[in-house]
Amino acid sequence: MLEDDSTASQTYELYGPKNYSMSEIAKLVDREIIKKRRHLNIPRRLLKPAADLINKVTWWKTMSGDEIEREFIDQIIDPNAKTFKDLGIEPGEISDFTFHYLQGYRSSAYYDLPPSTAHEKREEKKYLHVLDDQ
């Protein structure tokens, strides 16, 4: 695509077979790295000023107003744009590739564990895990 002159000045919509929300992607990542992280759903009008304040206080940038704006934009697929099919590529399901890409973010205690099988994922949904820390 990058070196093929026939693709010049054409729009391509490169997306997979399934739509994901940000919360679905966060759950997918948490499951692969075997870590429960807290995800807060903060309204945009509160998050943008908070991000600006945090960026002024810290010396490293945590998030920008533009990133926050983009989080709230839903992608609308252009029906006239070309897709993977026009390039002769069959897109894969993102959940099939997450183990390979996210294994480095696992704790050392879980790093060598293999990815969950479909059977293990179904079994996990059957049970309610209760922790008693008393």
PDB file of C-alpha atoms in Angstrom:
ATOM      1  CA  MET A   1       0.000   0.000   0.000  1.00  0.00           C
ATOM      2  CA  LEU A   2       2.790   2.428   0.872  1.00  0.00           C
ATOM      3  CA  GLU A   3       4.871   1.634  -2.195  1.00  0.00           C
ATOM      4  CA  ASP A   4       2.018   1.003  -4.657  1.00  0.00           C
ATOM      5  CA  ASP A   5       1.369   4.102  -6.778  1.00  0.00           C
ATOM      6  CA  SER A   6      -2.189   2.952  -7.555  1.00  0.00           C
ATOM      7  CA  THR A   7      -3.183   3.637  -3.916  1.00  0.00           C
ATOM      8  CA  ALA A   8      -2.065   7.279  -4.015  1.00  0.00           C
ATOM      9  CA  SER A   9      -4.688   9.906  -3.156  1.00  0.00           C
ATOM     10  CA  GLN A  10      -7.256   7.299  -2.099  1.00  0.00           C
ATOM     11  CA  THR A  11      -8.960   6.999   1.277  1.00  0.00           C
ATOM     12  CA  TYR A  12      -8.815   3.678   3.101  1.00  0.00           C
ATOM     13  CA  GLU A  13     -10.884   2.787   6.166  1.00  0.00           C
ATOM     14  CA  LEU A  14      -8.861   0.052   7.867  1.00  0.00           C
ATOM     15  CA  TYR A  15     -10.949  -1.533  10.614  1.00  0.00           C
ATOM     16  CA  GLY A  16     -11.536  -5.011  11.998  1.00  0.00           C
ATOM     17  CA  PRO A  17     -14.577  -7.245  11.942  1.00  0.00           C
ATOM     18  CA  LYS A  18     -15.903  -6.081  15.335  1.00  0.00           C
ATOM     19  CA  ASN A  19     -16.561  -2.648  16.886  1.00  0.00           C
ATOM     20  CA  TYR A  20     -15.180  -2.061  20.387  1.00  0.00           C
ATOM     21  CA  SER A  21     -15.908   0.619  22.948  1.00  0.00           C
ATOM     22  CA  MET A  22     -13.100   2.029  25.087  1.00  0.00           C
ATOM     23  CA  SER A  23     -14.417   0.107  28.119  1.00  0.00           C
ATOM     24  CA  GLU A  24     -14.406  -3.168  26.146  1.00  0.00           C
ATOM     25  CA  ILE A  25     -10.800  -2.592  25.120  1.00  0.00           C
ATOM     26  CA  ALA A  26      -9.866  -1.750  28.730  1.00  0.00           C
ATOM     27  CA  LYS A  27     -11.451  -5.019  29.929  1.00  0.00           C
ATOM     28  CA  LEU A  28      -9.641  -6.943  27.215  1.00  0.00           C
ATOM     29  CA  VAL A  29      -6.308  -5.427  28.253  1.00  0.00           C
ATOM     30  CA  ASP A  30      -6.951  -6.074  31.968  1.00  0.00           C
ATOM     31  CA  ARG A  31      -7.772  -9.712  31.255  1.00  0.00           C
ATOM     32  CA  GLU A  32      -4.602 -10.229  29.208  1.00  0.00           C
ATOM     33  CA  ILE A  33      -2.216  -8.558  31.643  1.00  0.00           C
ATOM     34  CA  ILE A  34      -3.959 -10.290  34.572  1.00  0.00           C
ATOM     35  CA  LYS A  35      -4.400  -7.090  36.497  1.00  0.00           C
ATOM     36  CA  LYS A  36      -7.496  -5.308  37.728  1.00  0.00           C
ATOM     37  CA  ARG A  37      -7.143  -1.607  37.095  1.00  0.00           C
ATOM     38  CA  ARG A  38      -9.642   1.040  38.068  1.00  0.00           C
ATOM     39  CA  HIS A  39     -11.321   2.776  35.169  1.00  0.00           C
ATOM     40  CA  LEU A  40     -13.203   5.971  35.875  1.00  0.00           C
ATOM     41  CA  ASN A  41     -15.839   7.332  33.555  1.00  0.00           C
ATOM     42  CA  ILE A  42     -15.279  11.082  33.902  1.00  0.00           C
ATOM     43  CA  PRO A  43     -17.293  13.541  31.797  1.00  0.00           C
ATOM     44  CA  ARG A  44     -15.336  15.438  29.157  1.00  0.00           C
ATOM     45  CA  ARG A  45     -16.174  18.859  30.595  1.00  0.00           C
ATOM     46  CA  LEU A  46     -14.481  17.853  33.885  1.00  0.00           C
ATOM     47  CA  LEU A  47     -11.621  15.819  32.440  1.00  0.00           C
ATOM     48  CA  LYS A  48     -10.230  18.455  30.056  1.00  0.00           C
ATOM     49  CA  PRO A  49      -9.610  21.107  32.759  1.00  0.00           C
ATOM     50  CA  ALA A  50      -8.255  18.422  35.099  1.00  0.00           C
ATOM     51  CA  ALA A  51      -5.811  17.266  32.411  1.00  0.00           C
ATOM     52  CA  ASP A  52      -4.632  20.843  31.848  1.00  0.00           C
ATOM     53  CA  LEU A  53      -4.089  21.288  35.590  1.00  0.00           C
ATOM     54  CA  ILE A  54      -2.229  17.978  35.938  1.00  0.00           C
ATOM     55  CA  ASN A  55       0.011  18.859  32.981  1.00  0.00           C
ATOM     56  CA  LYS A  56       0.893  22.191  34.613  1.00  0.00           C
ATOM     57  CA  VAL A  57       1.751  20.555  37.939  1.00  0.00           C
ATOM     58  CA  THR A  58       3.783  17.614  36.636  1.00  0.00           C
ATOM     59  CA  TRP A  59       6.829  17.857  34.410  1.00  0.00           C
ATOM     60  CA  TRP A  60       5.671  15.008  32.153  1.00  0.00           C
ATOM     61  CA  LYS A  61       2.570  15.172  29.999  1.00  0.00           C
ATOM     62  CA  THR A  62      -0.135  12.729  31.095  1.00  0.00           C
ATOM     63  CA  MET A  63      -2.880  13.516  28.602  1.00  0.00           C
ATOM     64  CA  SER A  64      -3.851  16.383  26.379  1.00  0.00           C
ATOM     65  CA  GLY A  65      -7.159  18.068  25.684  1.00  0.00           C
ATOM     66  CA  ASP A  66      -6.944  16.772  22.120  1.00  0.00           C
ATOM     67  CA  GLU A  67      -6.606  13.161  23.318  1.00  0.00           C
ATOM     68  CA  ILE A  68      -9.642  13.617  25.541  1.00  0.00           C
ATOM     69  CA  GLU A  69     -11.615  15.114  22.654  1.00  0.00           C
ATOM     70  CA  ARG A  70     -10.732  12.139  20.430  1.00  0.00           C
ATOM     71  CA  GLU A  71     -11.879   9.654  23.102  1.00  0.00           C
ATOM     72  CA  PHE A  72     -15.433  10.955  22.685  1.00  0.00           C
ATOM     73  CA  ILE A  73     -15.545  10.776  18.879  1.00  0.00           C
ATOM     74  CA  ASP A  74     -17.317   7.806  17.325  1.00  0.00           C
ATOM     75  CA  GLN A  75     -15.744   6.612  14.104  1.00  0.00           C
ATOM     76  CA  ILE A  76     -18.176   6.771  11.208  1.00  0.00           C
ATOM     77  CA  ILE A  77     -17.165   4.524   8.340  1.00  0.00           C
ATOM     78  CA  ASP A  78     -17.279   6.134   4.903  1.00  0.00           C
ATOM     79  CA  PRO A  79     -19.171   3.709   2.652  1.00  0.00           C
ATOM     80  CA  ASN A  80     -17.236   4.943  -0.386  1.00  0.00           C
ATOM     81  CA  ALA A  81     -13.791   4.437   1.161  1.00  0.00           C
ATOM     82  CA  LYS A  82     -11.713   1.397   0.337  1.00  0.00           C
ATOM     83  CA  THR A  83     -11.076  -1.265   2.982  1.00  0.00           C
ATOM     84  CA  PHE A  84      -8.739  -4.170   3.721  1.00  0.00           C
ATOM     85  CA  LYS A  85     -10.697  -6.227   1.172  1.00  0.00           C
ATOM     86  CA  ASP A  86      -9.593  -3.857  -1.615  1.00  0.00           C
ATOM     87  CA  LEU A  87      -5.994  -4.508  -0.596  1.00  0.00           C
ATOM     88  CA  GLY A  88      -6.485  -8.282  -0.531  1.00  0.00           C
ATOM     89  CA  ILE A  89      -6.067  -8.446   3.262  1.00  0.00           C
ATOM     90  CA  GLU A  90      -8.386 -10.270   5.663  1.00  0.00           C
ATOM     91  CA  PRO A  91      -8.468  -8.369   9.001  1.00  0.00           C
ATOM     92  CA  GLY A  92      -8.129 -10.421  12.177  1.00  0.00           C
ATOM     93  CA  GLU A  93     -10.016 -10.241  15.452  1.00  0.00           C
ATOM     94  CA  ILE A  94      -8.129  -8.004  17.913  1.00  0.00           C
ATOM     95  CA  SER A  95      -8.609 -10.454  20.796  1.00  0.00           C
ATOM     96  CA  ASP A  96      -6.550 -13.030  18.851  1.00  0.00           C
ATOM     97  CA  PHE A  97      -3.491 -10.764  18.934  1.00  0.00           C
ATOM     98  CA  THR A  98      -3.627  -9.165  22.385  1.00  0.00           C
ATOM     99  CA  PHE A  99      -1.600 -11.838  24.202  1.00  0.00           C
ATOM    100  CA  HIS A 100       1.457 -11.315  22.019  1.00  0.00           C
ATOM    101  CA  TYR A 101       1.338  -7.517  22.270  1.00  0.00           C
ATOM    102  CA  LEU A 102       0.437  -7.242  25.960  1.00  0.00           C
ATOM    103  CA  GLN A 103       2.549  -9.999  27.493  1.00  0.00           C
ATOM    104  CA  GLY A 104       5.315  -7.498  28.285  1.00  0.00           C
ATOM    105  CA  TYR A 105       2.886  -5.546  30.507  1.00  0.00           C
ATOM    106  CA  ARG A 106       2.179  -8.538  32.750  1.00  0.00           C
ATOM    107  CA  SER A 107       3.721  -8.782  36.194  1.00  0.00           C
ATOM    108  CA  SER A 108       6.684 -11.161  36.444  1.00  0.00           C
ATOM    109  CA  ALA A 109       4.484 -13.557  38.449  1.00  0.00           C
ATOM    110  CA  TYR A 110       2.203 -14.043  35.424  1.00  0.00           C
ATOM    111  CA  TYR A 111       4.567 -13.384  32.529  1.00  0.00           C
ATOM    112  CA  ASP A 112       5.097 -17.034  31.539  1.00  0.00           C
ATOM    113  CA  LEU A 113       1.463 -18.101  31.833  1.00  0.00           C
ATOM    114  CA  PRO A 114      -0.101 -19.013  28.498  1.00  0.00           C
ATOM    115  CA  PRO A 115      -3.116 -17.100  27.213  1.00  0.00           C
ATOM    116  CA  SER A 116      -6.508 -18.209  28.454  1.00  0.00           C
ATOM    117  CA  THR A 117      -8.240 -20.743  26.270  1.00  0.00           C
ATOM    118  CA  ALA A 118     -11.854 -20.266  25.179  1.00  0.00           C
ATOM    119  CA  HIS A 119     -12.855 -23.010  27.637  1.00  0.00           C
ATOM    120  CA  GLU A 120     -11.099 -21.245  30.550  1.00  0.00           C
ATOM    121  CA  LYS A 121     -12.796 -17.966  29.668  1.00  0.00           C
ATOM    122  CA  ARG A 122     -16.226 -19.653  29.689  1.00  0.00           C
ATOM    123  CA  GLU A 123     -15.482 -21.352  33.022  1.00  0.00           C
ATOM    124  CA  GLU A 124     -14.391 -18.033  34.550  1.00  0.00           C
ATOM    125  CA  LYS A 125     -17.771 -16.495  33.709  1.00  0.00           C
ATOM    126  CA  LYS A 126     -19.628 -19.290  35.533  1.00  0.00           C
ATOM    127  CA  TYR A 127     -18.331 -18.420  38.979  1.00  0.00           C
ATOM    128  CA  LEU A 128     -18.577 -15.438  41.267  1.00  0.00           C
ATOM    129  CA  HIS A 129     -15.284 -14.970  43.113  1.00  0.00           C
ATOM    130  CA  VAL A 130     -15.668 -13.612  46.633  1.00  0.00           C
ATOM    131  CA  LEU A 131     -12.636 -12.471  48.584  1.00  0.00           C
ATOM    132  CA  ASP A 132     -12.869 -12.306  52.352  1.00  0.00           C
ATOM    133  CA  ASP A 133     -10.110 -10.085  53.697  1.00  0.00           C
ATOM    134  CA  GLN A 134     -11.223 -10.137  57.314  1.00  0.00           C
TER     135      GLN A 134
END
